[in-house]
Coordinates of C-alpha atoms and ligand atoms in Angstrom, one line a residue:
Chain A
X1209 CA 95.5 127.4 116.4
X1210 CA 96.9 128.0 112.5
X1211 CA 95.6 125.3 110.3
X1212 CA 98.7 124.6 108.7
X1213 CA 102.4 125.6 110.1
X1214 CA 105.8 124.7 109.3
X1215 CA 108.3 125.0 112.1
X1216 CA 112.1 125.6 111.0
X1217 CA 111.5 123.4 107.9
X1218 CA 114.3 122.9 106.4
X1219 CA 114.5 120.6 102.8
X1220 CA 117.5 119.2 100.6
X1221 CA 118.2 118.3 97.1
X1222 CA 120.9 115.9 97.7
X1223 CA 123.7 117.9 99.1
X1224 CA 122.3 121.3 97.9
X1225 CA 119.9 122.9 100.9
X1226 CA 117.0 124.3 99.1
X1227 CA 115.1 125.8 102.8
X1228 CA 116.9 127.0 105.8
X1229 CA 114.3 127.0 108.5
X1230 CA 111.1 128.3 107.0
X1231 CA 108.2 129.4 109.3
X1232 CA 104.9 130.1 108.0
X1233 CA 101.2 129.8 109.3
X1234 CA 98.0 129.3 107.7
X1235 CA 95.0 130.3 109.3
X1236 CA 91.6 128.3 108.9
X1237 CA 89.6 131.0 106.2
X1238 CA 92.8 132.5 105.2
X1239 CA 94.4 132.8 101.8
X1240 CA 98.8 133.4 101.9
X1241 CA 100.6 134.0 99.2
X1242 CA 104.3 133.3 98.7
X1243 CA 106.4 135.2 96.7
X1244 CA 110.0 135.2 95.7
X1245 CA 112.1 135.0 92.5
X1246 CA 113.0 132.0 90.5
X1247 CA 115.0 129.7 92.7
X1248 CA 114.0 131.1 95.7
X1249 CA 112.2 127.8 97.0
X1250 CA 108.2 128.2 96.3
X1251 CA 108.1 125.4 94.9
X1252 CA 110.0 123.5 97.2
X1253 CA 108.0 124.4 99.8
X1254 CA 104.9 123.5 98.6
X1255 CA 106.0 119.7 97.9
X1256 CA 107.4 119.8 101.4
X1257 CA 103.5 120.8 102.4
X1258 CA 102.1 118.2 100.0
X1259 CA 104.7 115.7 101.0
X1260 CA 106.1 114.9 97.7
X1261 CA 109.7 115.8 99.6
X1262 CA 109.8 114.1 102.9
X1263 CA 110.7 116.0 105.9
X1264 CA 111.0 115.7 110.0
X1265 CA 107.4 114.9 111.0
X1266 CA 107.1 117.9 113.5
X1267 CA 108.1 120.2 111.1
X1268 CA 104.8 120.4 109.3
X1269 CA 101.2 120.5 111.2
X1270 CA 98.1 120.5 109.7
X1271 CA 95.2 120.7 112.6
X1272 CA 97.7 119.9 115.0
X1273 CA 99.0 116.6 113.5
X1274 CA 102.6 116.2 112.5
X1275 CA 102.5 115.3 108.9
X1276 CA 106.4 116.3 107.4
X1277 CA 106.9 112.5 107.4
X1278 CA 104.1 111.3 105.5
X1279 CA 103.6 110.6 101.8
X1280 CA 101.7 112.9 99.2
X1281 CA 99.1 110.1 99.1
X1282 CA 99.0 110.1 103.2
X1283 CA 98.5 113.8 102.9
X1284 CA 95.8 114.1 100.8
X1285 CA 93.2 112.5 102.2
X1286 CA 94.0 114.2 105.3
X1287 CA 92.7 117.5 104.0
X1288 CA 95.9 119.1 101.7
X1289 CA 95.5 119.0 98.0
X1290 CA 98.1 120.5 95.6
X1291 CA 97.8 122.0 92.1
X1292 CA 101.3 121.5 91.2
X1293 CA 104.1 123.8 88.9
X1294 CA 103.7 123.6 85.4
X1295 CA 99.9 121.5 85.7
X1296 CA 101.0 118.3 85.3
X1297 CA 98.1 116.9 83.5
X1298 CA 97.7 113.0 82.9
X1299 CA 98.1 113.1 79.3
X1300 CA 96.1 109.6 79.4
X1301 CA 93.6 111.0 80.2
X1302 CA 90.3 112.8 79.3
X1303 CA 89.8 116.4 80.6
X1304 CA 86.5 114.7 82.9
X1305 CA 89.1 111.9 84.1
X1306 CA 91.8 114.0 85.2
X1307 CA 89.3 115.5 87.1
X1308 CA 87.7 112.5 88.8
X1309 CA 90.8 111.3 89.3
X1310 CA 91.4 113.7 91.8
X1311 CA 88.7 112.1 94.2
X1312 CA 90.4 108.3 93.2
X1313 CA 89.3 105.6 95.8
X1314 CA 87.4 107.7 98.0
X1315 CA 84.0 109.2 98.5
X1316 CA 84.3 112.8 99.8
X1317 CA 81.8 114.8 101.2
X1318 CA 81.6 118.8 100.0
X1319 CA 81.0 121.3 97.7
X1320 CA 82.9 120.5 94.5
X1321 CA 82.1 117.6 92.8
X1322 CA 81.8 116.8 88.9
X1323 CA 79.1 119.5 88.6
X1324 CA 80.0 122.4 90.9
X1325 CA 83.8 122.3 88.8
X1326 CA 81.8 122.6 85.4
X1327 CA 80.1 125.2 86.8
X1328 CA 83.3 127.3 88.0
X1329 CA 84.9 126.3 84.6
X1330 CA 81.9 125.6 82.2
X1331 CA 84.5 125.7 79.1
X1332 CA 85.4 122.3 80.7
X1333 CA 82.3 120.7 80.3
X1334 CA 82.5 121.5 76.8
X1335 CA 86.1 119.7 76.5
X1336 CA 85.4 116.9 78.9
X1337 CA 86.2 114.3 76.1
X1338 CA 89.1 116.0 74.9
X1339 CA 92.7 114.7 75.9
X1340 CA 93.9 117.3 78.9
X1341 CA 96.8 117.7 76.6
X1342 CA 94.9 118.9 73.9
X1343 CA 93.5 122.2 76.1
X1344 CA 94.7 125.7 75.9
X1345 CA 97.0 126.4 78.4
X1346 CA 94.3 128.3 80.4
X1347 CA 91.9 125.6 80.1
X1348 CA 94.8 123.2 81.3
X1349 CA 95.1 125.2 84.1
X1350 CA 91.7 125.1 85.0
X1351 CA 91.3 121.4 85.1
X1352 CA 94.6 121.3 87.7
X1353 CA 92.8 123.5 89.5
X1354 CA 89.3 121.4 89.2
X1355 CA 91.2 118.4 90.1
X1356 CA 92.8 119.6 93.2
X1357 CA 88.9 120.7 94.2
X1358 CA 87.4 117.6 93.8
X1359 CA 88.8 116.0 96.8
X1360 CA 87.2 119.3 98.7
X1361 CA 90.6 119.8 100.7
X1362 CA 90.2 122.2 104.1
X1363 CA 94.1 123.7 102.2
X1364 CA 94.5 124.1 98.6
X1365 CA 97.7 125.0 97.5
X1366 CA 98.6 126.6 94.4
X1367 CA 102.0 126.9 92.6
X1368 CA 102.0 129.7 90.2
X1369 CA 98.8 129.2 88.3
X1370 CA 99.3 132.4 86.2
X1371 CA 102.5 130.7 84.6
X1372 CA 102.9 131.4 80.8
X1373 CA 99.5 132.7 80.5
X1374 CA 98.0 135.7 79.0
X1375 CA 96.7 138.7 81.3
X1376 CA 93.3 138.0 80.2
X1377 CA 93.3 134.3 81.0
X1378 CA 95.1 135.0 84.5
X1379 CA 91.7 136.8 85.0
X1380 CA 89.2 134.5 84.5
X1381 CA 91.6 131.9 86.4
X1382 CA 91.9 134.3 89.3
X1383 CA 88.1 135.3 89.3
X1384 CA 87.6 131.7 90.2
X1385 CA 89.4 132.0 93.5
X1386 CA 86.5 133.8 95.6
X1387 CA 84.6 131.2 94.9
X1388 CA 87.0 128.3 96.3
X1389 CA 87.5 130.6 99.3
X1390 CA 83.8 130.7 99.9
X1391 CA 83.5 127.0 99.7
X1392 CA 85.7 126.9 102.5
X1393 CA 89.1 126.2 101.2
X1394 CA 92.0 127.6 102.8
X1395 CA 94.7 128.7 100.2
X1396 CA 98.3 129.0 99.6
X1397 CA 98.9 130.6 96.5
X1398 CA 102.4 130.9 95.6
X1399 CA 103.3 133.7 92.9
X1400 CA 106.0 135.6 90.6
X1401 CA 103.5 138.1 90.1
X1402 CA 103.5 140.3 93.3
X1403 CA 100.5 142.8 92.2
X1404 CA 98.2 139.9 91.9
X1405 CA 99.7 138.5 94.8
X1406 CA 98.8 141.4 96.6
X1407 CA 95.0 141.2 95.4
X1408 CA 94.0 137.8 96.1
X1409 CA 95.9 137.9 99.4
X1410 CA 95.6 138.3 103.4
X1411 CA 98.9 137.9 104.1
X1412 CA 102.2 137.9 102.2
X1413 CA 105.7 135.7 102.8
X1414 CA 108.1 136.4 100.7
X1415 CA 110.9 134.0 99.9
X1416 CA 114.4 134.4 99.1
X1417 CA 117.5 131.7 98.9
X1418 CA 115.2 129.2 100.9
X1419 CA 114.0 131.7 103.6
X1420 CA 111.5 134.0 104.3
X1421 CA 112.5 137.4 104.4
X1422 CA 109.8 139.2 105.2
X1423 CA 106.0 138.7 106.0
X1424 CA 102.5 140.5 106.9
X1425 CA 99.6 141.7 104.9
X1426 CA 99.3 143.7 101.7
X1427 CA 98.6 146.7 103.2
X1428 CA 101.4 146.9 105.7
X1429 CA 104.3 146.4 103.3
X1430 CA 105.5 148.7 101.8
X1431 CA 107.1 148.7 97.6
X1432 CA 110.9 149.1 99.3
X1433 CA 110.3 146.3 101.8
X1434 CA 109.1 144.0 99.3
X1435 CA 112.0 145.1 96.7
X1436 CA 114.8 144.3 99.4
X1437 CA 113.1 141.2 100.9
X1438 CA 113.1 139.9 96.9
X1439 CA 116.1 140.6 95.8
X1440 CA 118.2 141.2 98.7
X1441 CA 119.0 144.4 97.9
X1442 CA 117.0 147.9 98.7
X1443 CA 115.4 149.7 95.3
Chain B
X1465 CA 92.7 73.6 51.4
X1466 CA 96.2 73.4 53.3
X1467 CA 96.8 76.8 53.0
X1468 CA 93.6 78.1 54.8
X1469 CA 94.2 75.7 57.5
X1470 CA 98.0 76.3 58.0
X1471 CA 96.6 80.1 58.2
X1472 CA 93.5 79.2 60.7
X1473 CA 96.4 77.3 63.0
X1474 CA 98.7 80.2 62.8
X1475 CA 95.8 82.5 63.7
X1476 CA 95.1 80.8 67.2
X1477 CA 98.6 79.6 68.1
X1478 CA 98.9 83.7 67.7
X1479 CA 96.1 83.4 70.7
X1480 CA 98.6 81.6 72.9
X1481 CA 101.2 83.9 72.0
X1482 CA 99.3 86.5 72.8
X1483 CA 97.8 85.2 76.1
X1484 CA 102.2 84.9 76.2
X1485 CA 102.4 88.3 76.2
X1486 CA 99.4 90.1 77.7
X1487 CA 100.9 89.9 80.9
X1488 CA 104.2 91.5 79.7
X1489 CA 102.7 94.1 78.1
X1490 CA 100.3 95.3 80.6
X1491 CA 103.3 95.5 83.3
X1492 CA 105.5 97.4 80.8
X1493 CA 102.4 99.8 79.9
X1494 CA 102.2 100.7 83.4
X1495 CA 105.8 101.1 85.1
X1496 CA 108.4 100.3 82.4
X1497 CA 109.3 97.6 84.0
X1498 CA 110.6 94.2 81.5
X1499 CA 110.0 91.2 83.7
X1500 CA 112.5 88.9 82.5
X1501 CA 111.2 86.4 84.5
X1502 CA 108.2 86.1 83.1
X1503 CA 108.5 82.8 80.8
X1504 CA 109.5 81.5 84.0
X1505 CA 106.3 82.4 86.2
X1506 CA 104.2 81.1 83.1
X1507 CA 105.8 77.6 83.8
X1508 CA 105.6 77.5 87.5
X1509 CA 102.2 78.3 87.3
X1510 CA 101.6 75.5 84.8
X1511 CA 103.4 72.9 87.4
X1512 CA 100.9 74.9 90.1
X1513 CA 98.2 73.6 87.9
X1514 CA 100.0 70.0 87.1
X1515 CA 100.7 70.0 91.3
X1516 CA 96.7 70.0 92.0
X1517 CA 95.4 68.3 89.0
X1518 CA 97.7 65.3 90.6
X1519 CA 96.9 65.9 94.0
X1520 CA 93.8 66.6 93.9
X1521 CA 92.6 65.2 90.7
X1522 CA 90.7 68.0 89.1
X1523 CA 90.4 68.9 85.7
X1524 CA 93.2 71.4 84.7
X1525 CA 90.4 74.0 84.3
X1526 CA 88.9 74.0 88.1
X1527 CA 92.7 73.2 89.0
X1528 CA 93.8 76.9 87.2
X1529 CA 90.6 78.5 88.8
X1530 CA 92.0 77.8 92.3
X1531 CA 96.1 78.4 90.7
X1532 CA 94.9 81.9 89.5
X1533 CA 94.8 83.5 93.2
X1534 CA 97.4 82.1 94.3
X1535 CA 99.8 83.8 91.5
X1536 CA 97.5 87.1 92.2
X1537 CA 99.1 86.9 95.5
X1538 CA 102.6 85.9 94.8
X1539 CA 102.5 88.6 91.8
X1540 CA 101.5 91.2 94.5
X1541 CA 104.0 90.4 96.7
X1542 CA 106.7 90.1 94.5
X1543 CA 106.1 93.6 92.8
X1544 CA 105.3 95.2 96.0
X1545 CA 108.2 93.7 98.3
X1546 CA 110.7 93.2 95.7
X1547 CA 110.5 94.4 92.2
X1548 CA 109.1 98.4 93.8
X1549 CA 112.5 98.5 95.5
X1550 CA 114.2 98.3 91.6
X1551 CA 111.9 100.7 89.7
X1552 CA 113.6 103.9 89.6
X1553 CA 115.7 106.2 87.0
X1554 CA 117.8 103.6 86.3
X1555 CA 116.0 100.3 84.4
X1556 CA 119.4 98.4 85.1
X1557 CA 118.3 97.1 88.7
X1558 CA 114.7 95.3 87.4
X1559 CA 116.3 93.8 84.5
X1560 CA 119.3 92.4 86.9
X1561 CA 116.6 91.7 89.4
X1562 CA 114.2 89.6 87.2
X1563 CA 116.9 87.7 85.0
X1564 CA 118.2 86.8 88.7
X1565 CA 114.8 85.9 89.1
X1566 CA 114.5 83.5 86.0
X1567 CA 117.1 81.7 86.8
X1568 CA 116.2 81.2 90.4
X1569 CA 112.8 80.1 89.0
X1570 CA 114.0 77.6 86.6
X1571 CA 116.5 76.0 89.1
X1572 CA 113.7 75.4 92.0
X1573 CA 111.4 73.7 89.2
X1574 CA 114.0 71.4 88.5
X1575 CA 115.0 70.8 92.1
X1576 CA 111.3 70.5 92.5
X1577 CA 109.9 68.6 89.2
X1578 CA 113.1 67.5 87.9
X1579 CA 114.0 67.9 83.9
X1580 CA 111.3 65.2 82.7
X1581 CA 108.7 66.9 80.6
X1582 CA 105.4 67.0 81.4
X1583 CA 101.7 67.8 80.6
X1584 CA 98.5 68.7 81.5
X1585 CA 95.7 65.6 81.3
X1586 CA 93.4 67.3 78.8
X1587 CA 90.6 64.2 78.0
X1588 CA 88.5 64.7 75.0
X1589 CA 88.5 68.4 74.6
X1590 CA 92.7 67.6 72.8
X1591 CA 91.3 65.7 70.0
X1592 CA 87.7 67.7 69.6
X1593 CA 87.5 69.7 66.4
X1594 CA 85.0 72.1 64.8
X1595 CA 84.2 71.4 61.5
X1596 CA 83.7 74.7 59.4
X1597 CA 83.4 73.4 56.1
X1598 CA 86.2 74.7 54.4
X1599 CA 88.4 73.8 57.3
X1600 CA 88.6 71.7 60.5
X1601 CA 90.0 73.3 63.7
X1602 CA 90.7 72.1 66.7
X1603 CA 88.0 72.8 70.0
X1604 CA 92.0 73.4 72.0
X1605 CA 92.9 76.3 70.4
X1606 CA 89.8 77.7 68.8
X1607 CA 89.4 78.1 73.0
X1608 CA 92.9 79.5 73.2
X1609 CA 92.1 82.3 70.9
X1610 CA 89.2 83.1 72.4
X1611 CA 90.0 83.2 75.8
X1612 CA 92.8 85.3 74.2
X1613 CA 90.4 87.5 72.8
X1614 CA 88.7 87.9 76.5
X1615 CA 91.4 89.0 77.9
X1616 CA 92.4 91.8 75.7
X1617 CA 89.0 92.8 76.3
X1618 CA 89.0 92.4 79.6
X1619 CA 92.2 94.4 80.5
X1620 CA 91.1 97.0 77.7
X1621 CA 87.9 97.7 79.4
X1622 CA 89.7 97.8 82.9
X1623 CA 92.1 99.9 81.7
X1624 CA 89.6 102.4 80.2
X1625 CA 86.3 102.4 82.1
X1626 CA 87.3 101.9 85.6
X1627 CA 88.4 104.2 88.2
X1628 CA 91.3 101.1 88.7
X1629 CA 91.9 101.9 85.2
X1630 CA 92.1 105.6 85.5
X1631 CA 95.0 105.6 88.2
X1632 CA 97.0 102.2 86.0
X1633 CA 97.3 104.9 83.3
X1634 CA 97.6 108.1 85.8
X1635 CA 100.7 106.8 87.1
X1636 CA 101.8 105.8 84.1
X1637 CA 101.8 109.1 83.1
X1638 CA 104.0 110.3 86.1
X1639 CA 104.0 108.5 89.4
X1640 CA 104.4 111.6 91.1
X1641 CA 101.9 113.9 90.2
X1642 CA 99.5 110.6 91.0
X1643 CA 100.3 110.4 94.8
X1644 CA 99.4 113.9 94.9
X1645 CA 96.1 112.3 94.3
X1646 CA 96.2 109.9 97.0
X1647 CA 96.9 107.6 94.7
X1648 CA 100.3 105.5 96.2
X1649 CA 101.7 104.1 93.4
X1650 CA 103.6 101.2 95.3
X1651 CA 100.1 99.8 95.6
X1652 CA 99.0 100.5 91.7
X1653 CA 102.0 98.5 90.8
X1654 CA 101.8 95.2 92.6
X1655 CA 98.1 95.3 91.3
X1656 CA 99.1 95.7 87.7
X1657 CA 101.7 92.1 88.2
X1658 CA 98.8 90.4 90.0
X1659 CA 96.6 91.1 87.2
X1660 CA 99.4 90.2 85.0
X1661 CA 99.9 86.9 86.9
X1662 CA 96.5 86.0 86.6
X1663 CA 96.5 86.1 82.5
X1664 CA 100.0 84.2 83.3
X1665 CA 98.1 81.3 84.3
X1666 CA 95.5 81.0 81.9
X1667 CA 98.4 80.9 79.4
X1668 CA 100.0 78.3 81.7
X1669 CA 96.5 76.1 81.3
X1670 CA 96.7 76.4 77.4
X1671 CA 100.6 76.3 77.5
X1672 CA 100.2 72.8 79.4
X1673 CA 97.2 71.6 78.0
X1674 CA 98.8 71.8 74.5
X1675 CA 102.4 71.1 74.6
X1676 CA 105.0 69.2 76.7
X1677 CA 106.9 71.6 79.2
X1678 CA 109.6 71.3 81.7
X1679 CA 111.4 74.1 83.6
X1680 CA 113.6 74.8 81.0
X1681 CA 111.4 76.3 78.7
X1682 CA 110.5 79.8 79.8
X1683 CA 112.8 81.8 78.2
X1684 CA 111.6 80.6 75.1
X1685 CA 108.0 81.8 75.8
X1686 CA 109.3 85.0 77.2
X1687 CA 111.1 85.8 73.5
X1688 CA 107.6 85.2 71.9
X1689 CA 106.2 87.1 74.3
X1690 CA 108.5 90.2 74.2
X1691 CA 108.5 90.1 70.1
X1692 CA 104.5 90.1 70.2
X1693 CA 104.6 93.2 72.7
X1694 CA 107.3 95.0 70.5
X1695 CA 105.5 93.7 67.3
X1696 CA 102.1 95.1 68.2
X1697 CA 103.6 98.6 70.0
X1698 CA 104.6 99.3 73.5
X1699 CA 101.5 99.7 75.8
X1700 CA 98.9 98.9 73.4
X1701 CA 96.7 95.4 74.4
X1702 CA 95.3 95.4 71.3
X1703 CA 98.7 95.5 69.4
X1704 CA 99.8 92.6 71.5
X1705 CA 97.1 90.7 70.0
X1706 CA 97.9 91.6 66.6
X1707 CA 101.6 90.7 67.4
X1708 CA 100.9 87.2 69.0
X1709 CA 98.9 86.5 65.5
X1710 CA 101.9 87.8 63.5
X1711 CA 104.4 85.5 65.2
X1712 CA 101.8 82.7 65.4
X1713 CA 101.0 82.8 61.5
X1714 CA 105.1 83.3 61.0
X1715 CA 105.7 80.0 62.9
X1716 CA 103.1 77.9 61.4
X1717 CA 103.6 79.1 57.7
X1718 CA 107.5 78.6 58.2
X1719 CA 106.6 75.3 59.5
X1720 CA 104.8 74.3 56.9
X1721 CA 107.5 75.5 54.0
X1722 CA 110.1 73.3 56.1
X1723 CA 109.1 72.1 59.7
X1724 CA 113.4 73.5 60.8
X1725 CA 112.3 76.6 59.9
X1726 CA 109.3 77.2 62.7
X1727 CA 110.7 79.2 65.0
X1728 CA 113.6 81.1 62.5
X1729 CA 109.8 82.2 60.5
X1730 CA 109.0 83.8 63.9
X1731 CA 112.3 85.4 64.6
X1732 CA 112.6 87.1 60.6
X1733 CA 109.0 88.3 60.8
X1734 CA 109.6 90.0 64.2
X1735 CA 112.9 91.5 62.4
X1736 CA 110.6 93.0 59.0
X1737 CA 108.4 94.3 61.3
X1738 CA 110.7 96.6 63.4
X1739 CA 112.6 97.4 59.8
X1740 CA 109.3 98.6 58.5
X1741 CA 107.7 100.2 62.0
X1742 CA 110.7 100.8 64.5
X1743 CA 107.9 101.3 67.6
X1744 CA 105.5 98.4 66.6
X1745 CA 102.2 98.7 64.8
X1746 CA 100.2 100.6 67.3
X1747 CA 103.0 102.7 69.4
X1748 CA 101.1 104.9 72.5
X1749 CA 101.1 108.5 71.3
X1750 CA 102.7 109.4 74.6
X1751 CA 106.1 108.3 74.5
Ligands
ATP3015 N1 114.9 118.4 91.7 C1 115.9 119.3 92.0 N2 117.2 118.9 92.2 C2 118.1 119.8 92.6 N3 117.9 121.1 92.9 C3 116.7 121.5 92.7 C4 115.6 120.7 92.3 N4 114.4 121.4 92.3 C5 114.8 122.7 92.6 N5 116.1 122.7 92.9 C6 116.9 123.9 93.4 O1 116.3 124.4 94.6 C7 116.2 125.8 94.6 C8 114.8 126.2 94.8 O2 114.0 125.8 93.7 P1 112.4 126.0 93.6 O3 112.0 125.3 92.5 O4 111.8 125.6 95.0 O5 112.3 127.5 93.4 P2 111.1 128.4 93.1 O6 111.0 129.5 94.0 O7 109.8 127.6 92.9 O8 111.5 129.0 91.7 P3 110.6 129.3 90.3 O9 110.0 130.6 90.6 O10 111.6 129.3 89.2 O11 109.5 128.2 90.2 C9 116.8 126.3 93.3 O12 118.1 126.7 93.5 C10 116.7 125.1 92.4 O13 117.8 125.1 91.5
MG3016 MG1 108.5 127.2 91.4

């Protein structure tokens, strides 16, 4: 049984359809990656996972339980946490509280805590006092990444966490990804960037005008498949 | 001599004003929200007060320590039930919704208490007074201001060394991105207007303990109220303090120059003030 599935998901903006029956599958261990140009609905997809956009209950499982009705705050404790588009860092709040904020009003047993993320990302533990805001964009990055960890979800997802960075930064954000696959995390990583999407990735969905067009692993798809299946036309 | 001690009583009547406004200003940090209302909640809690001091025949201090959960709970209900249903985009529908609200509150008061004015027993502690050489002041409001004081504390150290705290100023900072932390903000919101409703009646105590009232009067102590939250910066406690004071010390100096011209003083200082600083005297960085 997948961990996490959708089933014809479909999600609206008002009157504007955003996904047309989307199917994907997580595996427990596994790390996806979405990919698809600008507008294609990655992001809407991932807050129809995290529940920020409400859906039909049964089109969303994780571990078997229908959760497309419930509420971002029903979903997290339930095992899903989210490092959303563009960060979103508390701007209130201290590097070290956006982080324990990401554990608020519960005690959660696992690997990442306070310490473990300071180890991943020790430039944090530097800048714990600092304002989030006041970070580089890398280091802002890593602390919506840090806070997603610290409520130890079984399905971390990911929306484009190279966004607007420098190759070298996208390097040391990436070379923290083994490690929250080895604590168990299952990920859904959702990226413009199809080479690293290819790297960090088992298996590959790519989007297009709210559907998937095409799907398996890195190895199996070939540069032509992926050209047509992202822009709708072959190279 | 009557200089310092028109200052000293403008000083803690800026206590009362503040304890006016700390309410106001910790709902407003939090969700934006104005409650217009809120003049009106300080006076019903004060007849809450006046109901079992009567009944009962406490003192209006034990009589406010069992008011002050009771308007915990009607402040959670009324934020969660009804005033979470007109937060959104649009900050027409709270500001419909609560001036509804005040008038609703004021007519029930005077179906319930009719117009007569009335006042909190008070004993000795009214006419007690500290002497401090080069002035006298009253026990009253030398107790006023500090309780003031306390609760600026209070609500500061809430606000920024617990995890309660943490998720007030998380959603604050975008309501969405905090339920992706499990945080519902709903929940964060009716907790915020209980808090506030607690500092509502502890201004209610000192509010009946010190002057006559009768349902009428809230919008009047929602005006002093709003000006010390505007005065001091929107979403700073502190600044609220420092804006009670202002209109406080306005008031009581105006008074003294020509007694007609208390409560014009406090309007025309809360006027220089947003000529000189449009955003208040300690406006948030975020904003
Ligand atoms: N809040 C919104 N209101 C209305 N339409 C929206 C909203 N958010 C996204 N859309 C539309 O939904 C479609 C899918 O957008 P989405 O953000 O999911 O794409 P994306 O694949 O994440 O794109 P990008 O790579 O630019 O992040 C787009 O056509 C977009 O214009
Ligand atoms: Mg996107």
């Amino acid at each position: 049984m997948s961990l996490l599935t959708t089933k014809g998901l479909t999600a609206h903006y008002g009157d504007f359809q955003a996904l047309f029956g989307v199917d994907i599958a997580l595996n427990q261990g596994e790390t996806i990656a979405i990919i698809g140009a600008n507008g294609a609905g990655k992001t809407t997809l991932m807050r129809s996972l995290s529940g920020v956009l409400r859906n039909a209950p049964e089109m969303i499982t994780l571990e078997g339980q229908a959760i497309g009705g419930m509420s971002a705050d029903q979903i997290l404790p339930l095992g899903l946490a989210m490092v959303p588009e563009g960060r979103k860092l508390f701007p209130s709040l201290s590097v070290e509280e956006n982080l324990l904020i990401g554990t608020y009003g519960r005690k959660v047993d696992g690997y990442w805590n306070l310490q473990t993320i300071y180890e991943l990302f020790p430039i944090l533990a530097e800048r714990r006092n600092n304002p989030g805001t006041a970070l580089s964009g890398g280091q802002q990055q890593m602390v919506a990444i840090g806070r997603a960890l610290m409520s130890n979800p079984k399905v971390l997802l990911c929306d484009e966490i190279s966004l607007g960075l420098a190759p070298v930064v996208i390097k040391d954000i990436y070379a923290a990804v083994p490690k929250i696959q080895e604590s168990g995390a299952s990920l859904i990583v959702v990226e413009q960037d199809v080479g690293q999407a290819m790297k960090v990735a088992d298996r590959v969905y790519c989007m297009m005008e709210g559907r998937v067009t095409l799907e398996g692993t890195p190895a199996s798809l070939s540069r032509d498949d992926i050209h047509a299946a992202y822009f709708g036309v072959s190279a | 001599m009557i200089w310092i001690d028109t200052l000293a009583q403008g000083i803690l009547l800026g206590g009362l004003y503040a304890l006016f406004a700390a309410g106001l200003s910790l709902v407003f940090g939090i969700m934006r929200l104005v409650n217009l209302a809120h003049g009106d909640f300080i006076v019903m809690a004060a007849y809450l007060i006046l109901l079992l001091v009567t009944l009962m025949g406490l003192s209006p201090f034990v009589a406010a320590i069992i008011a002050a959960p009771v308007m915990f709970g009607i402040g959670w209900g009324l934020q969660k039930h009804l005033l979470n249903r007109t937060l959104g985009n649009d900050i027409l529908p709270p500001l419909l919704v609560t001036f509804g609200l005040s008038i609703a509150l004021q007519n029930a008061l005077l179906e319930g208490f009719s117009a007569d004015s009335q006042r909190l027993p008070t004993g000795a502690i009214s006419t007690a007074s500290i002497d401090l050489g080069v002035l006298t002041v009253g026990v009253l409001p030398l107790l006023t201001f500090g309780s003031a004081i306390a609760v600026i504390v209070g609500l500061n150290q809430l606000f920024y060394r617990t995890e309660l705290g943490r998720a007030f100023r998380a959603t604050s900072d975008d309501a969405t991105t905090a339920s992706l932390m499990g945080i519902r903000p709903g929940n964060i919101f009716a907790i915020a207007t209980a808090i506030a409703m607690l500092v509502v009646t502890l201004a209610a105590l000192y509010l009946g303990m010190r002057s006559n009232f009768d349902p009428n009067i809230g919008p009047a102590r929602l005006i002093y109220a709003f000006q010390a939250v505007i005065i001091g910066g929107l979403g700073s406690l502190w600044g609220t303090l420092a804006g009670g004071i202002i209109i406080g010390l306005a008031q009581t100096v105006g008074a003294a120059v020509n007694p007609e011209w208390q409560i014009l003083a406090g309007h025309v200082a809360f006027l220089i003030v947003l000529l000189v600083r449009p955003r208040g005297l300690f406006p948030r960085a975020v904003d």
